[in-house]
Short mmCIF file of C-alpha atoms in Angstrom, two decimals:
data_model
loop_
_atom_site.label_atom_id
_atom_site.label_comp_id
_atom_site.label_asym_id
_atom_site.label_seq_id
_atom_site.Cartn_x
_atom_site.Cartn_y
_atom_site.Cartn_z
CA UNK A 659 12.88 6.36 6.72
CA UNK A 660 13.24 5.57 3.22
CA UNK A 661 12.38 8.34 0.19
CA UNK A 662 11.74 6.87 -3.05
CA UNK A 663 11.76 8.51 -6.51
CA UNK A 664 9.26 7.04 -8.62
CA UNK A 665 8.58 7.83 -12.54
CA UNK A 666 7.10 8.26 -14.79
CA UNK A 667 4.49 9.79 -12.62
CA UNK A 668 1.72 9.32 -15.24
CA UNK A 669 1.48 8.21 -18.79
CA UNK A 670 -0.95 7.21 -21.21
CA UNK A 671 -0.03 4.52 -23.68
CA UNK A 672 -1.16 2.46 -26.43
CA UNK A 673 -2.92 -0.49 -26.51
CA UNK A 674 0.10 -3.28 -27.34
CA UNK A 675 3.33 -1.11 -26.53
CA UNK A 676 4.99 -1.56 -23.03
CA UNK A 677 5.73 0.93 -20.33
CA UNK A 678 8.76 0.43 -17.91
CA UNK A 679 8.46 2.10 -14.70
CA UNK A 680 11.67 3.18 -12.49
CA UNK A 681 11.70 3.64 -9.01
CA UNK A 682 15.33 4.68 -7.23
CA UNK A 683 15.74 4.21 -3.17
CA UNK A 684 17.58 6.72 -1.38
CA UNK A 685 19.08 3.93 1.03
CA UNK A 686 20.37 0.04 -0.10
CA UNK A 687 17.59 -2.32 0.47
CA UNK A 688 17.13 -5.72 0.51
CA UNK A 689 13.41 -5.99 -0.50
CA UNK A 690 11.37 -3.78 -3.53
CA UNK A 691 7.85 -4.64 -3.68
CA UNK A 692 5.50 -3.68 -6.64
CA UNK A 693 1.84 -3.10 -6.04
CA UNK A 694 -1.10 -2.82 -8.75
CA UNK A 695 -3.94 -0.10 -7.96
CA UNK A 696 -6.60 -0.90 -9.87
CA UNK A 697 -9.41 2.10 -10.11
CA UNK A 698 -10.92 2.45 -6.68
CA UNK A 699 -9.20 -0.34 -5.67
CA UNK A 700 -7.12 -1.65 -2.47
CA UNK A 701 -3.35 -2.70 -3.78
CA UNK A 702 -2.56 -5.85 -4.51
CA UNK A 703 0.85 -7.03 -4.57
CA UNK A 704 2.52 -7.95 -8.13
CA UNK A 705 5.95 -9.46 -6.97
CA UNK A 706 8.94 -9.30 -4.78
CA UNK A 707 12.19 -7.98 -6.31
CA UNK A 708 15.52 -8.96 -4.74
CA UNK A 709 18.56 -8.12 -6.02
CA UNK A 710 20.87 -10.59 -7.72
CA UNK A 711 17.66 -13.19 -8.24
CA UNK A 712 14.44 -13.65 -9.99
CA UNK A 713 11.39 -11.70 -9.01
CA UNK A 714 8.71 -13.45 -6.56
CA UNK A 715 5.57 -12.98 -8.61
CA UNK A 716 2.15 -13.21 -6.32
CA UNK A 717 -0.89 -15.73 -7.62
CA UNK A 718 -2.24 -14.01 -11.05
CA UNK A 719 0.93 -12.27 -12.38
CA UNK A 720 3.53 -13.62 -14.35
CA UNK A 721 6.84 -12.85 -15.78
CA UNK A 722 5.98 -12.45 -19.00
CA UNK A 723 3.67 -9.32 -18.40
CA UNK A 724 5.36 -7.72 -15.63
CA UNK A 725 9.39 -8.16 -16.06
CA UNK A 726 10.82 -7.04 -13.17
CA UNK A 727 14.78 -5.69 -12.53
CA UNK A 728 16.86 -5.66 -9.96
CA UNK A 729 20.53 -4.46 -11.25
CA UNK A 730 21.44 -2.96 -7.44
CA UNK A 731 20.00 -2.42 -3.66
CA UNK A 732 18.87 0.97 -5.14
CA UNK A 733 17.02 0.83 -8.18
CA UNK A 734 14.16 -1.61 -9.83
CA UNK A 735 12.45 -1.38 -12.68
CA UNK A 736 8.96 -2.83 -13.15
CA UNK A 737 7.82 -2.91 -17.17
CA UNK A 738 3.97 -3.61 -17.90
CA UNK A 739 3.97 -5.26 -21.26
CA UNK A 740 1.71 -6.02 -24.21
CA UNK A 741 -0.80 -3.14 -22.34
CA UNK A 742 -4.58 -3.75 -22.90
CA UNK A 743 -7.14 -0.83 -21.25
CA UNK A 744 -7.17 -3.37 -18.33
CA UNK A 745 -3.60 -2.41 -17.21
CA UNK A 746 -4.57 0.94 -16.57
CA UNK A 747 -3.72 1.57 -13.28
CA UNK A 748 -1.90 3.30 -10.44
CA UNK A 749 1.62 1.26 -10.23
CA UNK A 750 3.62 1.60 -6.93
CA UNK A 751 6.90 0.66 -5.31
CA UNK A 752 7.68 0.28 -2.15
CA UNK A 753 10.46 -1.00 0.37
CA UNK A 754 10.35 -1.86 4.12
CA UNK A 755 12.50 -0.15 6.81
CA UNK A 756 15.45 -1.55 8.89
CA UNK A 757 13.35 -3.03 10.60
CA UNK A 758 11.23 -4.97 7.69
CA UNK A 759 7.78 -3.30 9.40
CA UNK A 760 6.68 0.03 8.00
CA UNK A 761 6.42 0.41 4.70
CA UNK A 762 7.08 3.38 2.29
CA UNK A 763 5.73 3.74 -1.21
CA UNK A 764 6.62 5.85 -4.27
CA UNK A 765 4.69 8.33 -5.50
CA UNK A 766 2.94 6.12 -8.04
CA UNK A 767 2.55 5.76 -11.49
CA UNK A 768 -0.64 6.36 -12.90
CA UNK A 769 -1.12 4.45 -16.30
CA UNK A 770 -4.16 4.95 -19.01
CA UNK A 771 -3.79 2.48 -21.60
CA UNK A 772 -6.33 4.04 -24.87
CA UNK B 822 -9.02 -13.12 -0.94
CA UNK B 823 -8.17 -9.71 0.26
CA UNK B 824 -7.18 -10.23 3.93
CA UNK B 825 -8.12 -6.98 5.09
CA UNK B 826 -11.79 -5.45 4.50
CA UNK B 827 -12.55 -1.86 5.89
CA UNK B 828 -15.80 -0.74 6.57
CA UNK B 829 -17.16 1.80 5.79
CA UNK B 830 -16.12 2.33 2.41
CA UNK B 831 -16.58 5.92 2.50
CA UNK B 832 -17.81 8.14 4.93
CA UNK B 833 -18.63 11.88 5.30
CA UNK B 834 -18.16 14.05 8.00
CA UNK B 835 -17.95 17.69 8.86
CA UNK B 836 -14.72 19.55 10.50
CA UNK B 837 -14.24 19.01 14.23
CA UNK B 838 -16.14 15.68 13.89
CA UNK B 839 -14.43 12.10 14.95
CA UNK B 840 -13.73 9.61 12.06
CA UNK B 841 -13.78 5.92 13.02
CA UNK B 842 -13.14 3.26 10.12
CA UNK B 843 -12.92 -0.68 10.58
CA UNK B 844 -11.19 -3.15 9.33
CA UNK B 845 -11.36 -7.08 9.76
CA UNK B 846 -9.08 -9.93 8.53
CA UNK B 847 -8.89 -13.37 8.52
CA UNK B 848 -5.69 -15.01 9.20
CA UNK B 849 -2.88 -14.40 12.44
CA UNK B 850 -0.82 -11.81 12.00
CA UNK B 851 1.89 -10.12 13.30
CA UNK B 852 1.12 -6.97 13.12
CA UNK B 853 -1.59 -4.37 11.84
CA UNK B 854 -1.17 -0.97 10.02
CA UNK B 855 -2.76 2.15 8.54
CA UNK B 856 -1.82 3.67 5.89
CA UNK B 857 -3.19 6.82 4.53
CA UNK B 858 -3.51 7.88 0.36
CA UNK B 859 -4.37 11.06 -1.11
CA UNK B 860 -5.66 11.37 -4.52
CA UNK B 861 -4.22 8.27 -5.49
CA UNK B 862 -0.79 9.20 -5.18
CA UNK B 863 1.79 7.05 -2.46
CA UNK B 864 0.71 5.73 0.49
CA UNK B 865 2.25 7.35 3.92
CA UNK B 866 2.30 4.95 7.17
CA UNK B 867 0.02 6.50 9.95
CA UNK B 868 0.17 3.73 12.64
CA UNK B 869 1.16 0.49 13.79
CA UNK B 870 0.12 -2.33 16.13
CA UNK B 871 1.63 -5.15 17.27
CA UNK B 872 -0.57 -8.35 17.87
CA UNK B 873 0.03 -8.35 21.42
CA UNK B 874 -1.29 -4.69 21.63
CA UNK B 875 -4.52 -3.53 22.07
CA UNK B 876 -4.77 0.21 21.77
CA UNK B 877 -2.13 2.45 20.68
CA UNK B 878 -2.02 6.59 20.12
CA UNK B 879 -0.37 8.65 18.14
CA UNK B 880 -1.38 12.05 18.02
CA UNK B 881 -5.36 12.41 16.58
CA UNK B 882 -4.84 9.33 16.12
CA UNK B 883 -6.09 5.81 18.06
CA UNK B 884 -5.85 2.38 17.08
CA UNK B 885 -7.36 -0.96 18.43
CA UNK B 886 -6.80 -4.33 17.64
CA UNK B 887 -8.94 -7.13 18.94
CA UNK B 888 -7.45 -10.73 17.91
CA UNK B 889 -10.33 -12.27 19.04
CA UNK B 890 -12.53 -10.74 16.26
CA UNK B 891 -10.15 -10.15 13.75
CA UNK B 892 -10.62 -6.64 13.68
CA UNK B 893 -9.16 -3.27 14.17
CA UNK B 894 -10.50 0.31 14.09
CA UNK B 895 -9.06 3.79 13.43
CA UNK B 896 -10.34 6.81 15.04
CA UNK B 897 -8.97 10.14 13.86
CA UNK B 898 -10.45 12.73 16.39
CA UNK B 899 -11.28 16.54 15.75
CA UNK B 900 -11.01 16.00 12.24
CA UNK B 901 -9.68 18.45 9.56
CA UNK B 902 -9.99 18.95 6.12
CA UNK B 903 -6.42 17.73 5.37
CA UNK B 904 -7.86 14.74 7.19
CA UNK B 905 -9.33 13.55 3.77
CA UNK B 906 -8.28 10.77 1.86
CA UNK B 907 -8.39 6.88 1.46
CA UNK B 908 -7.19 5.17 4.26
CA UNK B 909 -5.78 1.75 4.33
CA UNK B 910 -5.50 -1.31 7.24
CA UNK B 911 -2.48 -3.53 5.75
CA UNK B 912 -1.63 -6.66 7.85
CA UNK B 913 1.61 -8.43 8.33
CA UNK B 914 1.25 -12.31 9.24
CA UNK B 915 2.97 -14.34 11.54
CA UNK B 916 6.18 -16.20 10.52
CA UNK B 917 9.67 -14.64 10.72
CA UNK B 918 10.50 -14.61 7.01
CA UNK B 919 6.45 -13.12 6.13
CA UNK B 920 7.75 -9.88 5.18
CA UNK B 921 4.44 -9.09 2.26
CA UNK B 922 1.62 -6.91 4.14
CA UNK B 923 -2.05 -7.46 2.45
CA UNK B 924 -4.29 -4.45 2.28
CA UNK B 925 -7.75 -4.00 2.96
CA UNK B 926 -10.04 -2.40 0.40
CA UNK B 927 -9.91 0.87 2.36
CA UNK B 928 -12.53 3.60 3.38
CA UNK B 929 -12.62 6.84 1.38
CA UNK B 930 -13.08 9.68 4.30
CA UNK B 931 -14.66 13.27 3.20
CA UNK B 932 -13.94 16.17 5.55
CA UNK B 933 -15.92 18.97 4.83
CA UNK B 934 -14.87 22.24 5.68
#
């Protein structure tokens, strides 16, 4: 199993600024993933982070908004920039086991933009 | 479009009472998961099924998958209050480097005590 430190936990922000979200692996992995939670909503995947290349970014999100890390097989940082009250959210990470099947998530970030 | 949709979307039960929630996708896959989420925090895996599987246990728990229909169900039996949550079907598709699971929209489930 993997255990993932997430954070901030929550935050609320203001409209325009940017909010960069950590999330630290206990284990080296190959994959991060970054999922979107919109209010009452099912996830939906932002991007793939690998390390030493560019972010896979899914249909509808794009560099620019969501610049994505990867400095080591530990650690990746997702940033939500330029925040309107649509970004508000619950932001999560998430890795695969050895095994690239299960999947386990951070705790979440849950972001109010006002 | 979402690959997975659960139905119900939320259901209500009492204590002691079995829980079954469906979920239906469109494409192959190579396997079939449920995840569970309280109060919007992380989700933690519950179950998986392989697409050559058809029924699998794990504790309360029981999975199906029928490839024919596209569908799956969860049944949590002899529920418990802990029991509630949203709960999640994600599916993996077919093709060795397909590592991204889609999630359904998920059914909220209400134990009460």
């Amino acid at each position: 199993s993997a255990v993932i430190s997430q954070k901030p936990s929550r935050d609320i922000c203001q409209r325009g600024t940017s909010l960069t979200i950590q999330c630290q692996v206990d284990s080296q992995v190959t994959m991060m993933f970054w999922y979107r939670q919109q209010p009452g909503q099912s996830l939906t995947l932002i991007a793939t982070a690998n390390q030493g290349s560019e972010a896979t970014y899914e249909s509808g999100f794009v560099i620019d908004k969501f610049p994505i890390s990867r400095p080591n097989l530990t650690f990746s940082t997702l940033t939500v920039s330029n925040m309107s009250p649509e970004d508000s959210s619950i932001y999560l990470c998430s890795v695969l086991d050895t095994k690239n099947t299960e999947a386990f998530f951070g705790q979440g970030t849950r972001l109010t933009v006002v | 479009s979402q690959q997975g949709e659960e139905d119900p979307q939320a259901l209500s039960i009492q204590e002691g009472e079995n829980a079954t929630m469906n979920c239906s996708y469109k494409t192959s896959i190579n396997n079939l998961q449920w995840y569970r989420q309280n109060s919007g925090r992380g989700l933690v895996h519950l179950i998986l099924i392989r697409s050559n599987e058809r029924e699998k246990h794990s504790g309360r728990l029981r999975v199906t998958l029928d490839t024919s229909k596209k569908s799956s169900s969860l049944l949590i039996t002899a529920s418990r209050a802990a029991d509630t949550a949203s709960y999640f079907c994600a599916t993996r598709g077919s093709g060795g480097s397909n590592y991204k699971l889609t999630f359904g929209k998920g059914t909220l489930l209400t134990v009460n005590p």
